[in-house]
Short mmCIF file of C-alpha atoms (C1' of nucleotides) in Angstrom, two decimals:
data_model
loop_
_atom_site.label_atom_id
_atom_site.label_comp_id
_atom_site.label_asym_id
_atom_site.label_seq_id
_atom_site.Cartn_x
_atom_site.Cartn_y
_atom_site.Cartn_z
CA MET A 1 -64.33 16.22 -61.73
CA SER A 2 -65.47 18.64 -59.18
CA ARG A 3 -63.70 19.68 -56.42
CA ARG A 4 -64.77 17.77 -53.55
CA ALA A 5 -64.19 14.92 -55.86
CA ARG A 6 -60.63 16.00 -56.22
CA LEU A 7 -60.40 16.64 -52.56
CA HIS A 8 -61.62 13.15 -52.12
CA GLU A 9 -59.06 11.51 -54.35
CA ALA A 10 -56.20 13.97 -52.85
CA THR A 11 -57.16 12.29 -49.19
CA LYS A 12 -57.23 8.89 -50.50
CA ASP A 13 -53.97 9.22 -51.75
CA GLU A 14 -52.86 10.55 -48.72
CA ILE A 15 -54.27 7.77 -47.00
CA LYS A 16 -52.42 5.30 -48.98
CA ALA A 17 -49.37 6.83 -48.48
CA ALA A 18 -49.31 6.50 -44.90
CA ALA A 19 -50.38 2.67 -45.59
CA ARG A 20 -47.06 2.58 -47.70
CA LYS A 21 -44.83 4.56 -44.73
CA GLN A 22 -46.28 2.14 -42.30
CA MET A 23 -45.91 -0.95 -44.10
CA LYS A 24 -42.37 0.45 -44.47
CA ALA A 25 -41.70 0.49 -41.01
CA GLU A 26 -43.92 -2.61 -39.67
CA GLY A 27 -44.24 -4.66 -42.28
CA THR A 28 -46.88 -5.41 -45.25
CA ALA A 29 -49.20 -7.37 -42.00
CA ALA A 30 -48.97 -4.22 -39.98
CA ILE A 31 -51.01 -1.80 -42.14
CA SER A 32 -53.15 -0.33 -39.13
CA LEU A 33 -56.39 1.93 -39.95
CA ARG A 34 -56.10 3.59 -36.77
CA GLY A 35 -52.33 4.19 -37.27
CA ILE A 36 -52.83 5.77 -40.38
CA ALA A 37 -55.50 8.16 -38.88
CA ARG A 38 -52.95 9.08 -36.31
CA ASP A 39 -50.15 9.59 -38.98
CA ILE A 40 -52.38 12.09 -41.21
CA GLY A 41 -54.19 13.77 -38.36
CA MET A 42 -57.47 12.19 -38.30
CA THR A 43 -59.62 9.90 -36.36
CA ALA A 44 -59.71 6.20 -37.47
CA PRO A 45 -63.56 6.19 -38.34
CA ALA A 46 -62.95 9.13 -40.82
CA LEU A 47 -61.19 6.53 -42.96
CA TYR A 48 -64.35 4.99 -43.75
CA ARG A 49 -65.42 7.68 -46.12
CA TYR A 50 -62.77 6.50 -48.05
CA PHE A 51 -62.35 2.98 -47.68
CA ALA A 52 -65.33 0.43 -46.74
CA SER A 53 -62.70 -1.68 -44.87
CA ARG A 54 -58.89 -2.30 -44.25
CA GLU A 55 -59.28 -5.32 -46.99
CA ASP A 56 -60.93 -2.75 -49.41
CA LEU A 57 -57.58 -0.56 -48.81
CA ILE A 58 -54.94 -3.12 -49.04
CA THR A 59 -56.86 -4.36 -52.24
CA ASP A 60 -56.29 -0.65 -53.63
CA LEU A 61 -52.39 -1.03 -52.62
CA LEU A 62 -51.92 -4.51 -54.27
CA LEU A 63 -53.38 -2.94 -57.29
CA ASP A 64 -51.41 0.14 -57.38
CA ALA A 65 -48.46 -1.94 -57.01
CA PHE A 66 -48.98 -4.58 -59.41
CA ASN A 67 -49.76 -1.53 -62.07
CA ALA A 68 -46.93 0.37 -60.83
CA ILE A 69 -44.10 -2.34 -61.78
CA ALA A 70 -45.94 -3.27 -64.88
CA ASP A 71 -45.92 0.60 -65.72
CA VAL A 72 -42.04 1.05 -65.22
CA MET A 73 -41.42 -2.00 -67.41
CA VAL A 74 -43.93 -0.92 -70.01
CA ALA A 75 -41.95 2.41 -70.07
CA ALA A 76 -38.42 0.65 -70.02
CA ASP A 77 -39.77 -1.23 -72.95
CA ALA A 78 -40.89 1.55 -75.05
CA ALA A 79 -37.51 3.34 -74.56
CA GLN A 80 -36.22 1.03 -76.68
CA PRO A 81 -36.00 0.56 -80.48
CA ARG A 82 -39.11 -1.78 -81.39
CA THR A 83 -36.78 -4.42 -83.49
CA ASP A 84 -33.75 -4.27 -80.26
CA TYR A 85 -35.60 -7.39 -78.92
CA ALA A 86 -32.90 -8.53 -76.78
CA GLY A 87 -32.46 -4.90 -75.62
CA ARG A 88 -36.00 -4.45 -74.95
CA LEU A 89 -36.12 -7.45 -72.68
CA ILE A 90 -32.96 -6.69 -70.99
CA ALA A 91 -34.68 -3.26 -70.31
CA VAL A 92 -37.67 -4.79 -68.89
CA MET A 93 -35.80 -6.90 -66.70
CA MET A 94 -33.73 -4.21 -65.46
CA ALA A 95 -36.59 -2.37 -64.79
CA TYR A 96 -38.25 -5.20 -62.69
CA ARG A 97 -35.16 -5.32 -60.33
CA ALA A 98 -34.82 -1.51 -60.11
CA TRP A 99 -38.60 -1.31 -59.30
CA GLY A 100 -38.06 -4.01 -56.51
CA LEU A 101 -35.46 -2.18 -54.70
CA GLU A 102 -36.66 1.02 -54.63
CA HIS A 103 -40.14 -0.36 -53.64
CA PRO A 104 -39.20 -3.39 -51.66
CA ILE A 105 -42.65 -3.16 -49.50
CA ASP A 106 -44.51 -2.93 -52.54
CA PHE A 107 -42.40 -5.71 -53.69
CA GLN A 108 -43.13 -7.77 -50.69
CA LEU A 109 -46.70 -6.72 -50.78
CA ILE A 110 -47.36 -8.51 -54.19
CA TYR A 111 -44.70 -11.34 -54.31
CA GLY A 112 -43.91 -11.91 -50.87
CA ASN A 113 -45.97 -13.66 -47.59
CA PRO A 114 -49.37 -13.09 -47.92
CA ILE A 115 -51.30 -10.97 -45.60
CA PRO A 116 -52.95 -12.96 -42.63
CA GLY A 117 -56.37 -12.88 -42.83
CA TYR A 118 -56.65 -10.82 -46.21
CA ILE A 119 -58.16 -12.49 -49.34
CA ALA A 120 -57.38 -10.94 -52.51
CA PRO A 121 -60.55 -10.45 -54.89
CA SER A 122 -58.82 -12.43 -57.83
CA GLU A 123 -61.18 -11.07 -60.44
CA LEU A 124 -59.38 -7.91 -59.81
CA THR A 125 -55.65 -8.90 -58.88
CA ILE A 126 -55.11 -11.68 -61.00
CA PRO A 127 -55.33 -9.15 -64.52
CA ALA A 128 -53.03 -6.83 -62.90
CA ALA A 129 -50.31 -9.26 -61.50
CA ARG A 130 -50.28 -10.81 -65.16
CA ARG A 131 -49.38 -7.48 -66.97
CA PRO A 132 -45.30 -7.72 -66.12
CA PHE A 133 -45.73 -11.35 -67.61
CA ASP A 134 -47.81 -10.53 -70.25
CA LEU A 135 -45.36 -7.74 -71.46
CA VAL A 136 -42.38 -10.39 -71.36
CA VAL A 137 -44.25 -13.10 -73.05
CA GLY A 138 -45.30 -10.42 -75.79
CA ILE A 139 -42.12 -8.92 -76.55
CA LEU A 140 -40.64 -12.82 -77.06
CA SER A 141 -43.42 -13.91 -79.43
CA GLU A 142 -42.78 -10.67 -81.60
CA ALA A 143 -39.23 -11.81 -81.62
CA MET A 144 -40.05 -15.15 -82.33
CA ALA A 145 -42.55 -14.02 -85.38
CA ALA A 146 -39.46 -12.05 -86.57
CA GLY A 147 -37.67 -14.85 -86.43
CA ARG A 148 -35.19 -13.50 -84.00
CA PHE A 149 -35.77 -15.49 -81.14
CA LYS A 150 -34.72 -19.23 -81.51
CA PRO A 151 -34.86 -20.91 -78.43
CA PRO A 152 -32.30 -23.96 -78.15
CA LEU A 153 -34.62 -26.21 -76.99
CA THR A 154 -38.19 -26.95 -78.56
CA ILE A 155 -41.21 -28.16 -76.99
CA GLU A 156 -40.53 -31.72 -77.54
CA GLU A 157 -37.65 -31.76 -75.19
CA LEU A 158 -39.76 -30.59 -72.10
CA PRO A 159 -41.36 -32.89 -69.83
CA PRO A 160 -44.66 -34.17 -71.47
CA SER A 161 -46.81 -32.94 -68.68
CA VAL A 162 -45.53 -29.52 -69.08
CA ALA A 163 -45.18 -29.65 -73.02
CA ALA A 164 -49.01 -30.76 -73.32
CA HIS A 165 -50.26 -28.32 -70.67
CA LEU A 166 -48.28 -25.50 -72.76
CA ARG A 167 -49.88 -26.82 -75.96
CA ALA A 168 -53.37 -26.57 -74.25
CA LEU A 169 -53.08 -23.11 -73.30
CA ILE A 170 -52.00 -21.68 -76.80
CA GLY A 171 -55.62 -22.08 -77.84
CA SER A 172 -57.28 -20.78 -74.89
CA ASP A 173 -58.03 -16.93 -75.05
CA ASP A 174 -56.13 -16.79 -71.48
CA TYR A 175 -52.66 -17.30 -73.30
CA PRO A 176 -52.37 -16.92 -77.03
CA GLU A 177 -49.13 -17.02 -77.42
CA LEU A 178 -46.60 -19.41 -78.97
CA PRO A 179 -45.71 -22.11 -76.47
CA MET A 180 -41.82 -21.81 -76.09
CA ALA A 181 -42.37 -17.92 -75.57
CA LEU A 182 -44.57 -18.79 -72.81
CA TYR A 183 -42.02 -21.40 -71.32
CA ILE A 184 -39.28 -19.08 -71.48
CA GLY A 185 -40.89 -16.15 -70.21
CA ILE A 186 -41.70 -18.11 -67.15
CA VAL A 187 -38.37 -19.26 -66.99
CA GLY A 188 -36.95 -16.12 -67.23
CA TRP A 189 -39.39 -14.51 -64.65
CA THR A 190 -38.42 -17.50 -62.17
CA ARG A 191 -34.68 -16.51 -62.74
CA ILE A 192 -34.94 -12.67 -62.22
CA HIS A 193 -37.06 -12.99 -59.42
CA GLY A 194 -34.99 -15.48 -57.59
CA MET A 195 -31.89 -12.66 -58.04
CA VAL A 196 -34.02 -9.82 -57.10
CA THR A 197 -35.57 -11.64 -53.99
CA LEU A 198 -32.68 -12.84 -52.69
CA GLU A 199 -30.95 -9.48 -52.93
CA LEU A 200 -33.57 -7.80 -51.29
CA PHE A 201 -33.16 -9.96 -48.30
CA GLU A 202 -29.23 -9.53 -48.24
CA ASN A 203 -28.73 -13.01 -49.33
CA THR A 204 -26.56 -12.54 -52.24
CA GLN A 205 -24.41 -9.50 -51.49
CA SER A 206 -21.59 -11.23 -49.59
CA VAL A 207 -20.73 -13.37 -52.65
CA VAL A 208 -21.10 -11.12 -55.58
CA SER A 209 -21.04 -7.95 -53.91
CA ASP A 210 -21.41 -5.62 -57.01
CA THR A 211 -25.48 -7.08 -57.17
CA GLU A 212 -26.15 -5.10 -60.28
CA ALA A 213 -23.33 -5.86 -62.54
CA PHE A 214 -24.47 -9.45 -61.36
CA TYR A 215 -27.78 -8.90 -62.46
CA ARG A 216 -27.30 -7.43 -65.67
CA TYR A 217 -24.48 -9.90 -66.66
CA GLU A 218 -26.99 -12.80 -65.91
CA VAL A 219 -30.06 -11.44 -68.07
CA THR A 220 -27.96 -10.49 -70.66
CA LYS A 221 -26.30 -14.14 -70.59
CA LEU A 222 -30.12 -15.07 -70.53
CA CYS A 223 -30.91 -13.60 -73.66
CA LYS A 224 -27.67 -14.80 -75.51
CA GLU A 225 -28.15 -18.37 -74.34
CA MET A 226 -32.05 -18.05 -75.92
CA ASN A 227 -30.53 -16.92 -79.12
CA LEU A 228 -32.41 -13.77 -78.81
CA THR A 229 -31.11 -11.09 -81.36
CA SER A 230 -32.25 -7.72 -82.99
CA LYS A 231 -32.89 -6.51 -86.23
CA THR A 232 -29.77 -4.20 -86.82
CA MET B 1 -30.19 -35.36 -18.53
CA SER B 2 -32.48 -35.44 -15.64
CA ARG B 3 -36.00 -36.06 -15.56
CA ARG B 4 -36.77 -32.59 -15.06
CA ALA B 5 -34.66 -31.22 -17.94
CA ARG B 6 -36.29 -33.87 -20.12
CA LEU B 7 -39.52 -32.55 -19.55
CA HIS B 8 -38.38 -28.90 -20.04
CA GLU B 9 -37.17 -29.88 -23.61
CA ALA B 10 -40.53 -31.45 -24.32
CA THR B 11 -42.27 -28.43 -23.29
CA LYS B 12 -40.37 -26.26 -25.29
CA ASP B 13 -40.87 -28.21 -28.52
CA GLU B 14 -44.51 -27.96 -27.59
CA ILE B 15 -44.54 -24.36 -27.50
CA LYS B 16 -42.49 -24.15 -30.60
CA ALA B 17 -45.14 -26.60 -32.27
CA ALA B 18 -47.94 -24.30 -31.40
CA ALA B 19 -45.73 -21.46 -32.57
CA ARG B 20 -45.81 -22.97 -36.22
CA LYS B 21 -49.40 -23.76 -36.07
CA GLN B 22 -49.99 -20.08 -35.24
CA MET B 23 -47.67 -18.93 -37.97
CA LYS B 24 -49.49 -21.34 -40.30
CA ALA B 25 -52.51 -19.97 -39.56
CA GLU B 26 -52.13 -16.25 -39.32
CA GLY B 27 -48.78 -15.39 -40.69
CA THR B 28 -45.07 -15.31 -39.33
CA ALA B 29 -45.38 -11.98 -37.83
CA ALA B 30 -48.51 -13.45 -35.78
CA ILE B 31 -46.53 -15.31 -33.22
CA SER B 32 -48.17 -14.58 -30.11
CA LEU B 33 -47.01 -15.96 -26.97
CA ARG B 34 -50.70 -15.53 -25.50
CA GLY B 35 -52.23 -17.20 -28.61
CA ILE B 36 -49.53 -20.05 -27.96
CA ALA B 37 -50.46 -20.22 -24.03
CA ARG B 38 -54.07 -20.76 -25.07
CA ASP B 39 -53.15 -23.27 -27.71
CA ILE B 40 -51.28 -25.63 -25.09
CA GLY B 41 -53.42 -24.91 -22.17
CA MET B 42 -51.28 -22.62 -20.45
CA THR B 43 -51.01 -18.92 -19.17
CA ALA B 44 -48.73 -16.51 -21.00
CA PRO B 45 -46.66 -15.97 -18.14
CA ALA B 46 -45.69 -19.42 -17.87
CA LEU B 47 -43.91 -19.53 -21.39
CA TYR B 48 -41.33 -17.04 -19.70
CA ARG B 49 -39.75 -20.23 -18.15
CA TYR B 50 -38.89 -21.45 -21.60
CA PHE B 51 -38.12 -18.34 -23.25
CA ALA B 52 -36.73 -15.05 -22.05
CA SER B 53 -38.92 -13.33 -24.66
CA ARG B 54 -41.00 -13.50 -28.29
CA GLU B 55 -37.55 -12.60 -29.75
CA ASP B 56 -35.79 -15.53 -28.14
CA LEU B 57 -38.90 -17.74 -29.33
CA ILE B 58 -38.46 -16.17 -32.74
CA THR B 59 -34.81 -17.00 -33.19
CA ASP B 60 -35.25 -20.78 -32.00
CA LEU B 61 -37.74 -21.16 -34.46
CA LEU B 62 -35.45 -19.59 -37.37
CA LEU B 63 -32.42 -21.74 -36.19
CA ASP B 64 -34.81 -24.76 -36.33
CA ALA B 65 -36.00 -24.12 -40.09
CA PHE B 66 -32.43 -23.66 -41.25
CA ASN B 67 -30.92 -26.62 -39.77
CA ALA B 68 -34.21 -28.35 -41.04
CA ILE B 69 -33.30 -27.44 -44.64
CA ALA B 70 -30.10 -28.00 -44.44
CA ASP B 71 -30.54 -31.20 -42.89
CA VAL B 72 -32.67 -32.66 -45.63
CA MET B 73 -30.50 -31.20 -47.98
CA VAL B 74 -27.18 -33.13 -46.28
CA ALA B 75 -29.34 -36.23 -46.02
CA ALA B 76 -30.19 -36.22 -50.35
CA ASP B 77 -26.81 -35.66 -50.88
CA ALA B 78 -25.53 -38.57 -48.71
CA ALA B 79 -28.01 -40.78 -50.47
CA GLN B 80 -26.23 -40.49 -53.78
CA PRO B 81 -23.00 -42.09 -54.80
CA ARG B 82 -20.01 -39.83 -53.62
CA THR B 83 -18.81 -39.22 -57.28
CA ASP B 84 -22.05 -38.78 -58.79
CA TYR B 85 -21.75 -34.96 -58.58
CA ALA B 86 -24.70 -34.25 -61.06
CA GLY B 87 -27.03 -36.70 -59.37
CA ARG B 88 -25.82 -35.20 -56.02
CA LEU B 89 -26.47 -31.82 -56.95
CA ILE B 90 -29.99 -32.41 -58.38
CA ALA B 91 -30.91 -34.68 -55.30
CA VAL B 92 -29.78 -31.47 -53.05
CA MET B 93 -32.15 -29.21 -55.08
CA MET B 94 -35.20 -31.16 -55.29
CA ALA B 95 -34.74 -31.33 -51.47
CA TYR B 96 -34.60 -27.56 -51.12
CA ARG B 97 -37.76 -27.59 -53.07
CA ALA B 98 -39.68 -30.22 -51.25
CA TRP B 99 -38.78 -28.97 -47.88
CA GLY B 100 -39.93 -25.55 -49.24
CA LEU B 101 -43.43 -27.05 -50.31
CA GLU B 102 -43.65 -29.04 -47.36
CA HIS B 103 -43.08 -26.06 -44.93
CA PRO B 104 -43.95 -23.16 -46.66
CA ILE B 105 -44.44 -21.31 -43.45
CA ASP B 106 -40.79 -21.98 -42.34
CA PHE B 107 -39.56 -21.21 -45.94
CA GLN B 108 -41.29 -17.66 -45.41
CA LEU B 109 -39.78 -17.43 -42.14
CA ILE B 110 -36.21 -17.89 -43.18
CA TYR B 111 -36.30 -16.59 -46.81
CA GLY B 112 -39.33 -14.63 -47.01
CA ASN B 113 -40.46 -11.00 -45.39
CA PRO B 114 -38.93 -10.40 -42.40
CA ILE B 115 -41.03 -10.22 -38.91
CA PRO B 116 -41.57 -6.37 -37.91
CA GLY B 117 -39.39 -5.26 -35.25
CA TYR B 118 -37.38 -8.79 -34.70
CA ILE B 119 -33.94 -8.41 -35.09
CA ALA B 120 -31.97 -11.62 -35.52
CA PRO B 121 -28.63 -12.04 -33.64
CA SER B 122 -26.47 -12.52 -36.54
CA GLU B 123 -23.91 -14.36 -34.89
CA LEU B 124 -26.26 -17.36 -34.34
CA THR B 125 -28.48 -17.01 -37.67
CA ILE B 126 -25.69 -16.48 -40.32
CA PRO B 127 -23.84 -19.66 -39.68
CA ALA B 128 -27.16 -21.16 -39.76
CA ALA B 129 -28.55 -19.61 -43.07
CA ARG B 130 -25.29 -20.88 -44.87
CA ARG B 131 -25.60 -24.35 -44.37
CA PRO B 132 -27.36 -25.07 -47.38
CA PHE B 133 -25.43 -22.57 -49.72
CA ASP B 134 -21.83 -24.01 -48.10
CA LEU B 135 -23.30 -27.40 -48.97
CA VAL B 136 -23.76 -26.80 -52.74
CA VAL B 137 -20.68 -25.00 -53.03
CA GLY B 138 -18.80 -27.92 -51.27
CA ILE B 139 -20.22 -30.31 -53.95
CA LEU B 140 -19.26 -27.99 -57.12
CA SER B 141 -15.78 -27.69 -55.30
CA GLU B 142 -15.09 -31.44 -55.12
CA ALA B 143 -16.50 -32.06 -58.62
CA MET B 144 -14.20 -29.53 -59.71
CA ALA B 145 -11.03 -30.91 -58.11
CA ALA B 146 -12.41 -34.08 -59.66
CA GLY B 147 -12.45 -32.78 -63.04
CA ARG B 148 -15.74 -33.37 -63.41
CA PHE B 149 -17.41 -29.50 -63.32
CA LYS B 150 -16.21 -27.65 -66.45
CA PRO B 151 -18.43 -24.52 -66.40
CA PRO B 152 -18.63 -23.21 -69.83
CA LEU B 153 -17.64 -19.66 -68.42
CA THR B 154 -14.55 -18.42 -66.88
CA ILE B 155 -13.72 -15.64 -63.88
CA GLU B 156 -12.54 -13.63 -66.59
CA GLU B 157 -15.85 -13.39 -68.62
CA LEU B 158 -17.45 -12.15 -65.51
CA PRO B 159 -18.25 -8.17 -64.90
CA PRO B 160 -14.90 -7.20 -63.20
CA SER B 161 -16.33 -6.08 -59.94
CA VAL B 162 -18.09 -9.36 -59.42
CA ALA B 163 -14.55 -11.12 -60.22
CA ALA B 164 -12.73 -9.00 -58.25
CA HIS B 165 -14.69 -9.95 -55.13
CA LEU B 166 -14.73 -13.38 -55.89
CA ARG B 167 -10.92 -13.67 -56.01
CA ALA B 168 -10.80 -11.71 -52.65
CA LEU B 169 -13.19 -13.86 -51.06
CA ILE B 170 -11.14 -17.28 -51.83
CA GLY B 171 -8.55 -16.11 -49.79
CA SER B 172 -10.67 -15.20 -46.76
CA ASP B 173 -11.64 -17.39 -44.23
CA ASP B 174 -15.07 -17.22 -44.72
CA TYR B 175 -15.31 -18.60 -48.15
CA PRO B 176 -11.97 -20.95 -48.80
CA GLU B 177 -13.80 -22.24 -52.09
CA LEU B 178 -13.01 -21.98 -55.81
CA PRO B 179 -14.33 -18.86 -57.35
CA MET B 180 -16.42 -20.41 -60.11
CA ALA B 181 -17.75 -22.67 -57.57
CA LEU B 182 -18.68 -19.89 -55.50
CA TYR B 183 -20.31 -18.18 -58.52
CA ILE B 184 -22.10 -21.15 -60.03
CA GLY B 185 -23.29 -21.75 -56.70
CA ILE B 186 -24.76 -18.41 -56.38
CA VAL B 187 -26.52 -18.41 -59.93
CA GLY B 188 -27.93 -21.90 -58.86
CA TRP B 189 -28.88 -20.67 -55.52
CA THR B 190 -31.03 -17.56 -57.33
CA ARG B 191 -32.36 -19.83 -59.87
CA ILE B 192 -34.04 -22.77 -57.46
CA HIS B 193 -35.07 -20.33 -55.00
CA GLY B 194 -36.83 -18.26 -58.11
CA MET B 195 -38.93 -21.33 -59.04
CA VAL B 196 -39.50 -22.35 -55.36
CA THR B 197 -40.85 -19.07 -54.49
CA LEU B 198 -43.06 -18.44 -57.37
CA GLU B 199 -44.41 -22.01 -57.14
CA LEU B 200 -45.15 -21.26 -53.33
CA PHE B 201 -47.31 -18.28 -54.24
CA GLU B 202 -49.05 -20.08 -56.87
CA ASN B 203 -47.41 -17.78 -59.85
CA THR B 204 -45.90 -20.50 -62.09
CA GLN B 205 -48.88 -23.13 -61.67
CA SER B 206 -50.90 -21.71 -64.18
CA VAL B 207 -47.98 -21.76 -67.13
CA VAL B 208 -46.53 -24.92 -66.43
CA SER B 209 -48.86 -26.91 -64.34
CA ASP B 210 -46.51 -29.94 -63.35
CA THR B 211 -44.43 -27.46 -61.21
CA GLU B 212 -42.17 -30.56 -60.04
CA ALA B 213 -41.63 -31.79 -63.37
CA PHE B 214 -40.78 -28.36 -64.69
CA TYR B 215 -38.24 -27.93 -61.61
CA ARG B 216 -36.77 -31.23 -62.40
CA TYR B 217 -35.95 -30.52 -65.70
CA GLU B 218 -34.48 -26.94 -65.33
CA VAL B 219 -32.18 -28.33 -62.74
CA THR B 220 -30.91 -30.83 -64.57
CA LYS B 221 -30.73 -28.76 -67.50
CA LEU B 222 -28.44 -26.39 -65.33
CA CYS B 223 -26.26 -29.39 -64.46
CA LYS B 224 -25.67 -30.01 -68.10
CA GLU B 225 -24.98 -26.49 -69.01
CA MET B 226 -22.64 -26.26 -66.09
CA ASN B 227 -21.10 -29.56 -67.48
CA LEU B 228 -21.38 -31.14 -64.48
CA THR B 229 -20.71 -34.83 -64.86
CA SER B 230 -20.08 -37.89 -62.81
CA LYS B 231 -17.58 -40.52 -62.75
CA THR B 232 -19.19 -43.68 -63.79
"C1'" DT C 1 -35.13 -43.57 5.05
"C1'" DG C 2 -37.02 -39.25 6.38
"C1'" DT C 3 -36.76 -34.67 6.71
"C1'" DA C 4 -35.40 -29.74 5.43
"C1'" DC C 5 -34.97 -26.92 1.70
"C1'" DA C 6 -34.04 -25.14 -2.49
"C1'" DT C 7 -35.47 -25.52 -7.12
"C1'" DC C 8 -38.67 -25.04 -10.62
"C1'" DA C 9 -43.37 -24.94 -12.96
"C1'" DG C 10 -47.28 -22.44 -13.57
"C1'" DT C 11 -51.21 -19.24 -11.84
"C1'" DG C 12 -53.67 -14.97 -11.66
"C1'" DA C 13 -54.07 -10.28 -11.57
"C1'" DA C 14 -52.34 -6.09 -13.03
"C1'" DC C 15 -49.95 -2.37 -16.30
"C1'" DG C 16 -50.26 0.36 -20.48
"C1'" DC C 17 -50.88 -0.49 -24.77
"C1'" DG C 18 -52.85 -1.98 -29.44
"C1'" DC C 19 -56.91 -2.58 -32.74
"C1'" DG C 20 -61.25 -2.94 -36.48
"C1'" DT C 21 -65.63 -0.88 -36.54
"C1'" DT C 22 -70.46 1.16 -35.59
"C1'" DC C 23 -73.33 5.14 -33.79
"C1'" DA C 24 -75.49 9.31 -33.22
"C1'" DC C 25 -73.72 13.85 -33.98
"C1'" DT C 26 -71.63 18.30 -35.66
"C1'" DG C 27 -70.29 21.76 -39.42
"C1'" DA C 28 -68.98 22.94 -43.21
"C1'" DT C 29 -69.25 22.60 -48.41
"C1'" DG C 30 -72.06 22.31 -52.48
"C1'" DT C 31 -76.67 22.31 -55.29
"C1'" DA C 32 -81.46 23.57 -56.96
"C1'" DC C 33 -84.73 26.90 -57.47
"C1'" DT D 1 -78.40 36.59 -55.49
"C1'" DG D 2 -79.99 34.68 -51.71
"C1'" DT D 3 -82.23 31.01 -49.31
"C1'" DA D 4 -83.60 25.94 -48.28
"C1'" DC D 5 -81.96 21.47 -48.21
"C1'" DA D 6 -79.11 17.64 -49.39
"C1'" DT D 7 -74.60 15.77 -49.19
"C1'" DC D 8 -70.20 14.44 -47.36
"C1'" DA D 9 -66.26 14.97 -43.89
"C1'" DG D 10 -65.08 14.43 -39.84
"C1'" DT D 11 -65.48 13.68 -34.65
"C1'" DG D 12 -65.31 11.28 -29.74
"C1'" DA D 13 -67.60 7.81 -27.35
"C1'" DA D 14 -68.04 3.00 -27.27
"C1'" DC D 15 -68.06 -2.16 -28.06
"C1'" DG D 16 -65.12 -6.43 -27.57
"C1'" DC D 17 -61.09 -7.61 -28.58
"C1'" DG D 18 -56.05 -8.52 -28.85
"C1'" DC D 19 -51.15 -8.03 -27.23
"C1'" DG D 20 -45.82 -8.47 -24.04
"C1'" DT D 21 -44.30 -8.51 -19.59
"C1'" DT D 22 -43.75 -8.12 -14.71
"C1'" DC D 23 -45.04 -9.42 -9.90
"C1'" DA D 24 -46.16 -11.87 -5.90
"C1'" DC D 25 -47.63 -16.37 -4.90
"C1'" DT D 26 -48.74 -21.47 -4.83
"C1'" DG D 27 -47.73 -26.24 -4.92
"C1'" DA D 28 -45.00 -29.84 -6.66
"C1'" DT D 29 -40.59 -31.96 -7.70
"C1'" DG D 30 -36.00 -32.52 -6.72
"C1'" DT D 31 -31.65 -32.99 -3.81
"C1'" DA D 32 -28.53 -32.98 0.32
"C1'" DC D 33 -27.77 -34.40 4.90
#
DNA sequence: TGTACATCAGTGAACGCGCGTTCACTGATGTAC
DNA sequence: TGTACATCAGTGAACGCGCGTTCACTGATGTAC
């Protein structure tokens, strides 16, 4: 990578940092090229050397955010013994919350209100968006294959329409997982997501106060309920 | 109410309807007085006869939305036999989702990203925001008093910091409920909220497809898990 | 019932500000011979 | 190693548009005597 290319990347990062700062102050919808330029001491047209348009910049920020949360989840998983399935899942779910609270704006960017007028290029964003979910489902599948994950419900008990869709998905290239791993994966995601978003917007604090203890207790309980154990 | 006052109210409603239309098209942050004025065939300064400022208008929209979701939940509850506690709770939770999907913008307004620069007058918004939660906790308390709600966990099992906070709350005027009704109330809220928000932003459809069946199944399961039964 | 007056609804111009994007350009940095 | 040229970074002016809010005002509606 040439010196020039490195400088180019560094400026690109500086622009993105300014964009995040701006979103933090004014909300995700308030990304403004002129504001960014002002912040980093440039004129607005100069930004077009780095991004083709405001849309392009937003897409970059979205992909960065999806990859960032996926990365911390992967790292949290990697720090646990491979066969400690419950420990891995809990670590991954804790990482989801921690990242959300540390990066509330990026969290809002990827999981909150859409930015008016912006249409995400789905061929780029969908794969990035799926990384966290696929990680969880992957751990569940591994645990199931190892006989360490025995959910207290079977696919026959699910609503027929849901069960049929899950069965259809397993065969497809998109979701090569076992159906109950998929189902518990999505249930788990809705649960942690609810806790994190409500906490983020200050809706749970007044009732539980120690939101981290609450969260940890609930995700641990979830693993127990699902009979997810670890090889010791 | 005088004729003039009635006309005044009607115009106020027209302004709010235009504001909702605008949020639908451009996001909650994009409420613009000039845009509203254009839409209803007025000039922007005329709106100041009805709202003291843009902030005031947003507050009105917020309160309307909180009251609207609370009202449909109360109505759903009222349609069930008083002692069918599980039925009442399921109906209320279904109403939460139905309202969210029917009014995605109002849902984003009250539970989504905050509007940049807008600071809610908490003495007005907090009581309105608490109506749905209080309704659920109320039903749980009733059921508990009737011996029809026996949660499979006790307050002793909760994290000490959470348990202590719950105990402290019961005595207070703010939350005169039994601690486990409060706790299960907040757990229930995080669960349904996670399912609804992820559905709203198209994150669950690809896995479960029939999102309503999924939701109904999960809320029913929640009631069963909590040993919430009905007097027959 | 008619008149005088107060209230209210709404206008149009203005203030001072913001935005994304295009364009012709200057000057610096890098590259090939 | 030095020179000629191409590439790239960044500027400043401009286009056409948006915004919330204030102000002095006109005309219609309602009210009190």
